Coordinates of C-alpha atoms in Angstrom, one line a residue:
M1 CA 27.4 88.7 43.1
N2 CA 29.2 85.4 42.8
Q3 CA 28.2 84.9 39.2
L4 CA 29.3 88.5 38.3
Q5 CA 32.7 87.8 39.9
T6 CA 33.0 84.6 38.0
R7 CA 32.4 86.5 34.7
L8 CA 34.8 89.2 35.8
A9 CA 37.6 86.7 36.4
A10 CA 36.9 85.1 33.0
A11 CA 37.0 88.4 31.2
I12 CA 40.3 89.3 32.8
V13 CA 41.8 85.9 32.0
A14 CA 40.7 86.5 28.4
E15 CA 42.1 90.0 28.5
D16 CA 38.7 91.4 27.4
Y17 CA 39.1 94.6 29.5
A18 CA 36.1 96.3 28.0
K19 CA 33.8 93.5 29.2
A20 CA 35.6 93.4 32.5
A21 CA 34.9 97.2 33.0
K22 CA 31.2 96.7 32.4
I23 CA 31.0 93.8 34.9
R24 CA 33.0 95.9 37.4
D25 CA 30.4 98.7 37.0
Q26 CA 27.6 96.2 37.6
I27 CA 29.2 95.1 40.8
K28 CA 29.5 98.7 41.9
E29 CA 25.8 99.2 41.3
I30 CA 25.0 96.2 43.5
V31 CA 27.3 97.4 46.2
G32 CA 25.9 100.9 46.1
D33 CA 27.4 104.2 47.1
G34 CA 28.6 103.0 50.5
E35 CA 31.9 101.4 51.4
T36 CA 33.2 99.2 48.6
P37 CA 34.0 95.7 49.9
A38 CA 37.4 94.1 49.2
L39 CA 37.2 92.7 45.7
D40 CA 40.6 91.1 45.7
W41 CA 42.5 88.8 48.0
G42 CA 45.2 91.3 48.7
S43 CA 42.7 93.6 50.4
C44 CA 41.5 90.8 52.9
G45 CA 44.5 91.2 55.3
L46 CA 46.3 88.0 54.1
P47 CA 50.0 87.5 53.9
E48 CA 51.3 88.6 50.5
W49 CA 52.5 85.2 49.6
L50 CA 49.1 83.6 50.2
S51 CA 47.0 86.2 48.4
D52 CA 49.4 85.9 45.4
R53 CA 49.1 82.1 45.4
V54 CA 45.3 82.1 45.5
E55 CA 45.1 84.4 42.6
R56 CA 47.7 82.5 40.6
L57 CA 45.6 79.3 41.1
G58 CA 42.9 81.1 39.2
Y59 CA 40.7 82.3 42.1
R60 CA 41.0 85.9 41.1
F61 CA 38.4 87.4 43.5
P62 CA 37.0 86.2 46.8
T63 CA 33.3 85.5 46.9
E64 CA 31.1 87.1 49.5
V65 CA 31.3 84.2 51.9
Q66 CA 35.1 84.1 51.4
R67 CA 35.5 87.8 52.2
E68 CA 33.3 87.6 55.3
A69 CA 34.8 84.4 56.6
T70 CA 38.4 85.6 56.1
S71 CA 37.7 88.7 58.1
V72 CA 36.2 86.8 61.0
L73 CA 38.8 84.0 61.1
L74 CA 41.8 86.2 60.9
G75 CA 40.3 87.9 64.0
G76 CA 40.7 84.6 65.9
Q77 CA 37.0 84.1 66.6
D78 CA 35.1 80.8 66.5
A79 CA 32.8 80.8 63.5
L80 CA 29.8 79.1 61.8
I81 CA 30.3 79.4 58.0
R82 CA 27.1 78.8 56.1
S83 CA 26.2 79.6 52.5
E84 CA 24.6 77.9 49.5
T85 CA 26.3 74.9 47.9
G86 CA 29.0 75.8 45.4
S87 CA 29.7 79.2 46.8
G88 CA 33.3 78.6 47.7
K89 CA 33.1 77.5 51.4
T90 CA 36.3 75.4 51.2
L91 CA 38.5 78.3 50.4
S92 CA 36.6 80.4 52.9
F93 CA 38.2 78.4 55.8
L94 CA 41.4 77.1 54.2
V95 CA 42.9 80.5 53.2
P96 CA 42.5 82.2 56.6
A97 CA 43.5 78.9 58.4
L98 CA 46.8 78.8 56.4
A99 CA 47.3 82.5 57.3
S100 CA 46.9 81.7 61.0
L101 CA 49.5 79.0 61.2
Q102 CA 53.2 79.4 62.2
Y103 CA 56.0 78.7 59.8
P104 CA 59.8 78.9 59.8
P105 CA 61.5 80.8 61.2
D106 CA 58.8 81.3 63.8
L107 CA 58.3 77.6 64.2
Y108 CA 60.4 74.9 62.5
P109 CA 58.9 71.4 61.8
E110 CA 61.2 69.7 64.3
D111 CA 59.7 71.9 67.0
L112 CA 56.1 70.9 66.3
K113 CA 54.6 68.9 69.2
G114 CA 51.6 68.0 67.0
P115 CA 49.6 69.3 64.0
Q116 CA 48.6 73.0 64.0
A117 CA 45.4 72.5 61.9
L118 CA 42.9 69.6 61.7
I119 CA 40.3 69.5 58.9
V120 CA 37.5 66.9 59.7
V121 CA 35.5 65.8 56.7
P122 CA 32.7 63.2 56.4
T123 CA 34.1 61.2 53.4
M124 CA 37.5 60.1 52.0
E125 CA 36.7 61.6 48.6
L126 CA 36.0 65.1 50.1
G127 CA 39.2 64.7 52.2
V128 CA 41.3 64.0 49.2
Q129 CA 39.9 67.1 47.4
V130 CA 40.6 69.3 50.5
A131 CA 44.1 67.9 50.9
L132 CA 44.9 68.5 47.2
L133 CA 43.7 72.1 47.4
I134 CA 46.0 72.6 50.5
F135 CA 48.8 71.0 48.5
K136 CA 48.3 73.5 45.7
L137 CA 48.0 76.5 48.1
L138 CA 51.3 75.6 49.7
G139 CA 53.2 75.6 46.4
G140 CA 52.3 72.1 45.0
N141 CA 51.4 71.7 41.3
L142 CA 49.3 69.1 39.5
A143 CA 49.5 70.5 36.0
G144 CA 52.5 68.5 35.0
G145 CA 54.8 71.4 34.1
Q146 CA 52.5 72.9 31.4
P147 CA 54.1 75.9 29.6
G148 CA 52.7 79.3 30.8
D149 CA 51.3 77.9 34.1
L150 CA 51.0 80.9 36.4
A151 CA 50.9 78.6 39.4
N152 CA 54.2 76.7 38.8
I153 CA 56.4 76.2 41.7
Y154 CA 58.9 78.9 40.7
T155 CA 56.3 81.6 41.3
Y156 CA 55.5 80.4 44.8
N157 CA 57.0 82.6 47.6
G158 CA 55.4 81.1 50.7
P159 CA 56.8 78.7 53.3
K160 CA 58.5 75.6 52.0
A161 CA 58.4 71.9 53.0
I162 CA 55.1 72.2 54.8
K163 CA 53.8 68.7 55.5
V164 CA 50.1 67.8 54.9
R165 CA 48.8 64.4 56.0
G166 CA 45.6 62.5 55.5
I167 CA 43.9 60.0 57.8
L168 CA 41.3 58.9 55.3
S169 CA 41.8 55.2 55.0
R170 CA 42.6 52.1 57.1
E171 CA 46.1 52.1 55.7
E172 CA 46.7 55.7 56.9
V173 CA 45.3 54.9 60.4
V174 CA 47.9 52.1 60.6
M175 CA 50.7 54.4 59.5
A176 CA 49.6 57.1 61.9
T177 CA 49.6 54.7 64.9
Q178 CA 52.6 52.5 64.1
T179 CA 55.0 54.8 62.2
S180 CA 56.2 58.4 62.2
Y181 CA 53.7 59.2 59.5
L182 CA 52.3 62.3 61.4
A183 CA 55.7 63.5 62.7
Q184 CA 56.3 67.2 61.8
A185 CA 52.9 67.5 60.0
H186 CA 51.5 71.0 60.0
I187 CA 48.0 70.1 58.7
V188 CA 46.0 66.8 58.9
V189 CA 42.8 66.0 57.0
G190 CA 40.7 63.1 58.2
T191 CA 37.3 61.5 58.7
P192 CA 35.8 61.4 62.2
S193 CA 36.1 57.6 62.7
N194 CA 39.7 57.5 61.5
I195 CA 40.8 60.4 63.7
A196 CA 39.1 59.0 66.8
Q197 CA 40.8 55.7 66.1
V198 CA 44.2 57.3 65.9
Y199 CA 43.6 59.4 69.0
A200 CA 42.6 56.3 71.0
E201 CA 46.1 54.9 70.7
P202 CA 48.8 56.1 73.1
S203 CA 50.9 57.3 70.1
G204 CA 48.0 59.4 68.8
K205 CA 47.4 61.8 71.7
Q206 CA 49.4 64.6 70.2
L207 CA 47.0 64.7 67.2
L208 CA 44.5 66.8 69.0
H209 CA 46.3 68.6 71.9
H210 CA 48.3 71.3 70.0
L211 CA 45.9 72.6 67.4
R212 CA 45.6 76.2 66.5
V213 CA 42.7 75.7 64.1
L214 CA 40.0 72.9 64.1
V215 CA 37.6 72.9 61.1
I216 CA 34.6 70.6 60.8
D217 CA 33.5 70.6 57.2
E218 CA 30.0 69.4 56.3
V219 CA 29.4 69.5 60.1
D220 CA 25.9 68.2 60.0
E221 CA 26.9 65.0 58.1
C222 CA 29.9 64.4 60.3
C223 CA 27.8 64.6 63.5
L224 CA 25.0 62.5 62.0
S225 CA 27.2 59.7 60.7
C226 CA 29.7 59.6 63.6
P227 CA 28.3 61.4 66.7
E228 CA 30.4 59.6 69.3
D229 CA 33.6 60.0 67.3
M230 CA 32.9 63.7 66.9
A231 CA 32.3 64.1 70.6
V232 CA 35.7 62.5 71.3
I233 CA 37.4 64.8 68.8
L234 CA 35.8 68.0 70.1
E235 CA 36.3 67.2 73.8
A236 CA 39.9 66.2 73.3
A237 CA 40.8 69.3 71.2
C238 CA 38.9 72.0 73.0
G239 CA 37.0 70.5 75.9
S240 CA 36.8 72.0 79.4
N241 CA 38.9 69.2 80.9
R242 CA 41.8 69.9 78.6
R243 CA 41.6 73.7 79.3
R244 CA 41.7 73.1 83.0
E245 CA 44.6 70.7 82.8
E246 CA 46.7 72.8 80.5
G247 CA 45.6 76.2 81.9
Q248 CA 44.9 77.6 78.4
L249 CA 43.3 81.0 78.7
P250 CA 42.2 82.0 76.1
R251 CA 41.8 78.5 74.9
L252 CA 42.9 77.0 71.6
P253 CA 42.1 76.0 69.0
Q254 CA 39.9 78.2 67.0
T255 CA 36.8 76.1 66.1
V256 CA 35.0 76.5 62.8
F257 CA 31.8 74.7 61.8
V258 CA 31.2 74.7 58.0
G259 CA 28.2 73.6 55.9
A260 CA 25.3 74.6 53.8
T261 CA 22.8 72.8 56.0
Q262 CA 24.0 73.2 59.6
Q263 CA 21.6 72.0 62.3
R264 CA 20.8 74.4 65.1
H265 CA 20.6 71.7 67.8
Q266 CA 24.2 70.6 66.9
V267 CA 25.5 74.1 67.2
D268 CA 23.7 74.6 70.5
A269 CA 25.0 71.3 71.9
A270 CA 28.6 72.2 70.9
T271 CA 28.2 75.7 72.5
E272 CA 26.8 74.3 75.7
A273 CA 29.7 71.8 75.9
G274 CA 32.2 74.7 75.5
W275 CA 33.5 73.4 72.2
L276 CA 32.3 76.6 70.5
V277 CA 32.8 80.0 72.3
D278 CA 30.7 82.9 71.1
P279 CA 30.8 81.8 67.4
V280 CA 30.3 84.4 64.8
E281 CA 27.8 83.3 62.1
V282 CA 29.1 83.9 58.6
Y283 CA 25.9 83.7 56.5
P284 CA 25.9 86.1 53.5
A285 CA 22.6 87.7 52.9
A286 CA 22.7 86.7 49.2
D287 CA 22.8 83.1 50.2
R288 CA 19.7 83.1 52.5
G289 CA 17.2 81.8 49.9
G290 CA 17.2 78.2 51.1
G291 CA 20.7 77.2 50.2
V292 CA 19.9 76.0 46.6
P293 CA 22.0 77.8 44.0
S294 CA 20.1 80.2 41.8
G295 CA 20.0 79.5 38.1
L296 CA 19.0 75.9 38.5
K297 CA 15.9 74.4 36.8
H298 CA 14.0 71.8 38.8
R299 CA 11.7 69.2 37.1
Y300 CA 10.3 65.7 37.6
V301 CA 9.1 62.9 35.4
L302 CA 6.3 60.6 36.6
C303 CA 6.4 56.9 35.8
E304 CA 5.8 53.4 37.3
D305 CA 8.6 51.9 39.4
A306 CA 9.3 49.2 36.9
R307 CA 10.0 51.6 34.1
R308 CA 12.0 54.3 35.9
L309 CA 15.4 53.2 34.6
A310 CA 14.1 53.2 31.0
V311 CA 12.5 56.6 31.6
L312 CA 15.8 57.9 33.0
T313 CA 17.9 56.8 30.0
R314 CA 15.5 58.3 27.5
A315 CA 15.6 61.6 29.5
I316 CA 19.4 61.6 29.4
R317 CA 19.4 60.9 25.7
A318 CA 16.8 63.7 25.1
D319 CA 18.9 66.3 27.0
L320 CA 22.0 65.3 25.0
K321 CA 20.0 65.5 21.7
A322 CA 18.6 68.9 22.7
Y323 CA 22.2 70.1 23.3
Q324 CA 23.4 68.8 19.9
Q325 CA 20.5 70.5 18.1
Q326 CA 21.2 73.8 19.9
Q327 CA 24.8 73.5 18.8
Q328 CA 23.9 72.9 15.2
Q329 CA 21.7 76.0 15.2
S330 CA 24.3 78.2 16.8
T331 CA 27.4 77.0 15.0
P332 CA 28.6 79.3 12.2
P333 CA 29.6 77.9 8.8
P334 CA 33.0 76.1 8.9
S335 CA 36.0 78.3 8.2
T336 CA 38.8 77.4 5.7
S337 CA 41.3 79.0 8.1
P338 CA 43.4 76.5 10.1
T339 CA 43.2 78.7 13.1
S340 CA 40.3 76.9 14.9
E341 CA 42.0 73.5 14.7
S342 CA 45.3 74.8 15.9
T343 CA 43.7 76.7 18.7
A344 CA 41.8 73.6 19.9
E345 CA 45.0 71.7 20.0
T346 CA 46.8 74.4 21.9
T347 CA 43.9 74.5 24.5
A348 CA 44.0 70.8 25.0
S349 CA 47.7 70.7 25.6
S350 CA 48.0 73.8 27.7
T351 CA 45.3 72.7 30.2
G352 CA 46.4 69.1 30.8
G353 CA 43.0 67.9 29.7
G354 CA 44.3 64.5 28.6
G355 CA 44.2 65.3 24.9
S356 CA 42.8 61.8 24.2
S357 CA 39.8 61.6 21.9
S358 CA 36.5 59.9 22.9
E359 CA 33.9 58.2 20.7
T360 CA 30.9 59.4 22.7
P361 CA 29.2 62.7 21.9
A362 CA 29.2 64.0 25.5
A363 CA 32.9 63.2 25.9
A364 CA 33.9 64.9 22.7
A365 CA 34.3 68.2 24.6
A366 CA 36.8 66.8 27.0
A367 CA 39.5 69.3 26.2
A368 CA 37.2 72.2 26.6
A369 CA 35.8 70.9 29.9
A370 CA 39.3 70.6 31.2
A371 CA 40.1 74.1 30.0
A372 CA 37.2 75.5 32.0
A373 CA 38.2 73.4 35.0
A374 CA 41.7 74.7 34.8
V375 CA 40.5 78.3 35.5
P376 CA 38.4 78.3 38.7
G377 CA 37.0 81.6 37.7
G378 CA 35.1 79.8 34.9
A379 CA 34.6 80.8 31.3
D380 CA 31.8 82.4 29.4
G381 CA 32.3 79.7 26.8
E382 CA 31.3 77.1 29.3
E383 CA 27.8 76.9 27.9
D384 CA 29.3 75.4 24.7
L385 CA 30.5 72.3 26.6
A386 CA 28.6 69.0 26.1
P387 CA 26.3 67.9 29.0
R388 CA 28.2 66.6 32.1
V389 CA 25.9 64.4 34.0
M390 CA 25.6 63.1 37.6
V391 CA 23.0 60.3 38.4
F392 CA 22.1 59.7 42.0
V393 CA 20.6 56.5 43.4
N394 CA 19.6 56.0 47.1
S395 CA 22.0 53.2 48.0
A396 CA 25.2 51.4 47.0
E397 CA 23.3 48.3 46.3
E398 CA 21.1 50.1 43.8
A399 CA 24.2 51.7 42.2
V400 CA 25.6 48.2 41.6
A401 CA 22.3 47.0 40.2
V402 CA 21.9 49.8 37.7
A403 CA 25.5 50.4 36.7
G404 CA 25.7 47.6 34.1
P405 CA 22.4 48.3 32.4
L406 CA 23.0 52.1 32.2
R407 CA 26.5 51.6 30.7
T408 CA 25.1 49.1 28.2
V409 CA 22.3 51.4 26.9
L410 CA 24.2 54.7 27.0
W411 CA 27.5 53.5 25.6
E412 CA 27.1 55.6 22.5
E413 CA 26.2 58.8 24.4
H414 CA 28.2 58.8 27.5
R415 CA 31.3 57.2 29.1
M416 CA 30.3 56.3 32.6
A417 CA 32.2 56.3 35.9
V418 CA 30.8 54.8 39.1
L419 CA 31.5 56.4 42.5
L420 CA 30.9 54.5 45.7
P421 CA 32.1 55.6 49.1
K422 CA 34.8 53.4 50.6
G423 CA 34.2 52.4 54.2
E424 CA 32.1 50.6 56.7
P425 CA 28.4 51.1 57.6
S426 CA 28.3 52.7 61.0
V427 CA 25.6 52.3 63.7
C428 CA 24.9 55.6 65.5
K429 CA 22.9 55.0 68.7
G430 CA 22.4 57.7 71.3
S431 CA 24.7 60.7 71.7
W432 CA 24.7 64.3 72.7
F433 CA 23.6 65.1 69.1
G434 CA 20.3 63.2 69.7
V435 CA 20.9 60.8 66.8
D436 CA 19.7 57.2 66.8
A437 CA 20.1 55.8 63.3
L438 CA 21.6 53.1 61.2
R439 CA 23.4 54.5 58.2
E440 CA 22.9 52.4 55.1
D441 CA 24.1 54.7 52.4
V442 CA 27.6 53.3 52.4
T443 CA 29.0 50.6 50.2
V444 CA 29.8 47.1 51.3
L445 CA 33.3 47.5 49.8
D446 CA 36.3 47.2 52.2
L447 CA 34.5 45.3 54.9
G448 CA 36.1 42.6 57.0
G449 CA 35.0 39.2 58.1
G450 CA 32.8 36.3 57.0
N451 CA 30.0 36.7 54.5
E452 CA 30.4 40.5 54.4
E453 CA 34.0 40.1 53.1
E454 CA 32.7 37.7 50.4
Q455 CA 29.9 40.2 49.5
A456 CA 32.4 43.0 49.3
Q457 CA 34.6 41.0 46.9
Q458 CA 31.6 40.1 44.8
T459 CA 30.5 43.7 44.6
A460 CA 34.0 44.8 43.6
N461 CA 34.1 42.2 40.8
E462 CA 30.7 43.2 39.5
L463 CA 31.7 46.9 39.3
A464 CA 35.1 46.0 37.7
Q465 CA 33.3 44.1 35.0
T466 CA 30.7 46.9 34.5
T467 CA 32.9 50.0 34.0
P468 CA 36.6 50.8 33.9
F469 CA 36.2 53.6 36.4
S470 CA 34.4 51.8 39.3
G471 CA 33.7 52.2 42.9
T472 CA 36.6 49.9 43.7
D473 CA 38.8 53.0 43.2
P474 CA 36.7 56.0 44.1
I475 CA 39.5 58.5 43.6
R476 CA 40.1 57.2 40.1
A477 CA 36.4 57.5 39.4
L478 CA 36.4 61.1 40.6
H479 CA 39.5 62.1 38.6
S480 CA 38.1 60.5 35.4
F481 CA 35.0 62.7 35.7
R482 CA 36.9 65.8 36.7
D483 CA 39.3 65.4 33.8
S484 CA 36.4 64.7 31.4
K485 CA 37.5 61.2 30.6
S486 CA 34.0 60.2 31.5
S487 CA 30.9 62.4 31.1
L488 CA 28.4 60.5 33.4
L489 CA 29.0 59.9 37.1
L490 CA 26.8 57.4 38.8
C491 CA 26.9 57.8 42.6
T492 CA 25.3 57.4 46.0
P493 CA 24.2 60.1 48.4
S494 CA 27.6 60.6 50.0
A495 CA 29.0 62.0 46.8
S496 CA 26.6 65.0 47.2
R497 CA 28.7 66.4 50.0
G498 CA 31.2 69.1 49.2
L499 CA 32.7 67.6 46.0
D500 CA 33.6 70.3 43.5
L501 CA 33.3 68.8 40.1
P502 CA 33.6 71.3 37.2
A503 CA 30.8 72.2 34.8
V504 CA 28.1 69.7 35.9
S505 CA 25.1 70.6 33.7
H506 CA 22.6 67.9 34.6
V507 CA 21.7 66.1 37.8
Y508 CA 19.3 63.2 37.8
N509 CA 17.7 61.5 40.8
L510 CA 16.5 57.9 40.3
G511 CA 13.8 58.1 42.9
V512 CA 13.0 60.9 45.4
P513 CA 15.8 61.8 47.8
P514 CA 15.2 60.9 51.5
D515 CA 14.8 64.5 52.6
A516 CA 15.3 68.2 51.6
V517 CA 18.9 68.2 52.8
Q518 CA 19.8 65.4 50.5
Y519 CA 18.0 67.1 47.6
L520 CA 19.8 70.4 48.3
H521 CA 23.3 68.8 48.3
R522 CA 22.6 66.7 45.2
A523 CA 21.3 69.8 43.3
G524 CA 24.3 71.7 44.5
R525 CA 26.7 69.7 42.3
A526 CA 25.4 71.9 39.5
G527 CA 25.6 75.7 39.3
R528 CA 28.7 76.0 41.4
M529 CA 31.1 78.9 41.8
G530 CA 33.1 79.3 38.7
S531 CA 30.3 78.0 36.5
T532 CA 28.1 80.2 34.3
R533 CA 26.0 77.4 32.7
G534 CA 23.4 76.9 35.5
G535 CA 22.0 73.4 35.5
I536 CA 18.9 71.1 35.3
I537 CA 17.8 68.9 38.1
T538 CA 15.6 66.0 37.1
T539 CA 13.9 63.5 39.5
V540 CA 12.3 60.4 38.2
V541 CA 9.5 59.5 40.6
S542 CA 6.4 57.4 41.0
A543 CA 2.9 58.8 41.7
A544 CA 3.3 57.6 45.3
E545 CA 6.6 59.4 45.8
L546 CA 5.4 62.7 44.2
P547 CA 3.9 64.2 47.5
Q548 CA 7.3 63.7 49.2
L549 CA 9.1 65.5 46.4
Q550 CA 6.6 68.3 46.4
A551 CA 7.1 68.7 50.2
I552 CA 10.8 69.0 49.6
A553 CA 10.3 71.6 47.0
Q554 CA 8.1 73.6 49.3
E555 CA 10.6 73.4 52.1
L556 CA 13.5 74.6 49.9
N557 CA 11.3 77.2 48.2
I558 CA 12.1 76.0 44.7
R559 CA 9.8 75.9 41.7
L560 CA 9.2 72.3 40.6
E561 CA 7.9 71.7 37.0
Q562 CA 6.6 68.4 35.6
A563 CA 8.4 67.3 32.4
A564 CA 6.7 65.1 29.9
E565 CA 8.0 61.6 29.7
V566 CA 10.2 61.0 26.6
L567 CA 8.3 58.4 24.6
P568 CA 9.9 55.5 22.7
A569 CA 10.3 56.0 19.0
G570 CA 7.1 55.6 17.1
K571 CA 4.8 56.5 20.0
G572 CA 5.3 60.2 19.7
S573 CA 5.4 62.3 16.6
A574 CA 6.1 60.8 13.2
E575 CA 9.4 62.6 13.1
S576 CA 10.8 60.6 16.0
A577 CA 10.0 57.2 14.4
N578 CA 13.4 56.6 12.7
V579 CA 15.3 53.4 12.5
E580 CA 18.1 54.4 14.8
D581 CA 15.8 55.6 17.6
T582 CA 13.7 52.4 17.2
R583 CA 16.8 50.2 17.5
K584 CA 17.9 52.0 20.7
D585 CA 14.4 51.6 22.2
L586 CA 14.3 47.9 21.5
E587 CA 17.8 47.5 23.1
D588 CA 16.5 49.4 26.1
L589 CA 13.5 47.1 26.3
F590 CA 15.6 44.0 26.6
T591 CA 18.2 45.5 28.8
L592 CA 16.2 47.6 31.3
L593 CA 12.8 46.0 31.7

């Protein structure tokens, strides 16, 4: 259903109404002869200004999880929102949350005692993404005043001057506790540790005491990484002590847990503590296949540990070469008409795709990628885009170690960005979540004190020398990949959570992920809502790691295929033994082994 709605939105944007009618009929066949569900936002019970804004931003039709969640949340009930990765969960809670808040003239900013809504996220990068989406939903615009932009500020008819604040960094914690940074803020987005730190200060008590809506996004990761901070937040916002002190019946706020991989024991613990009250589970039937998006191909390549980086680079090159050969076979003869060139120029300028050219084959489709990203409904021409690649390693240290070699050997094929989470490693010992673990999947950047500070600076220097879009500025790295200024994003496990990056076609795992949850979230960066191109998930593993990968595949109910290792030039067929391929393989030999 989600893919059909993506194609329907694209057909309407392209004004191909005959195609749109066919897709509409397909949707009706799936729905059956019973009651037809609301296929547009205007039928979901939202305020007119909000449904109009969502559609103008390009989200023409709500997905199944968005329809169900909107109905439940507008009814004021606590909820558990669960669906496969890439199905549109962020809008499923943001849109009804914005509809539930009070705005002038019912409530003026100067009358606010504290924020009305709090969105808790596990990472700064996801928080920035959520905050920017709220900014756009409330009339903000990031398109730079492009002509013909349907979502420009002059078409926005909703409440004005609504303040959204983030508590996503140390700097913002200081501002929240020592200045009027949070004054008159309607909505706050923050990470558990930063929110708890602000609340611990006398000036931060109002942060959690006047909420109408509390959303925990990627709830399993928030509870795993910061269990004690999450307990503080939930108890302060909606615990039994606060209800008894303030006499709130029925109690506020409305509490919403969101995530593709929610843990039952976490939900049970929150319900027993009174933080969730009779939550309604929003879990569309179409998404109950294990959480992995359909349309993805899963494969693995076997090799020894010492050769895995070389095997990875050859696989990336082979996939890019396969794409180029496919394009050559499907491309019609060049036309003498100047229309195609002028159209490409118009597309690049109208989407804000940067317009700058790139020397790498994969980045050559930057303008087209930006065009697809500009329309969240996707585009049927998306399969024509060059491969957009995410490479996952299992630690920040490994990312630092492989960033330089990867950039060196793939400089002709891809422009690379490196994404490392910014923050401190956290020790989680004992809590009501039953967690006892040391989290090591965070970078050493931005640490304080002694040798750790020196190590952080050394890591930052290494990354800065390796790539212009480095982990020293994760938001810049994300934006470079989103805007197709880079076509390969090297990242650690934290980047697998919630980030919505357009048109990712290939995901590579350098080594087997720690568990099925990690694999699911990494694979979920491809095949997302708004994309019609599917995706290929490739894991480079040793023979000793293969049983663990096969167990993950069985748990997720996915079909795992073995892919043949791409051999160096001269070791395969005679056709592959050309001078250029041999040169690249010799360079790889000296750089990677």
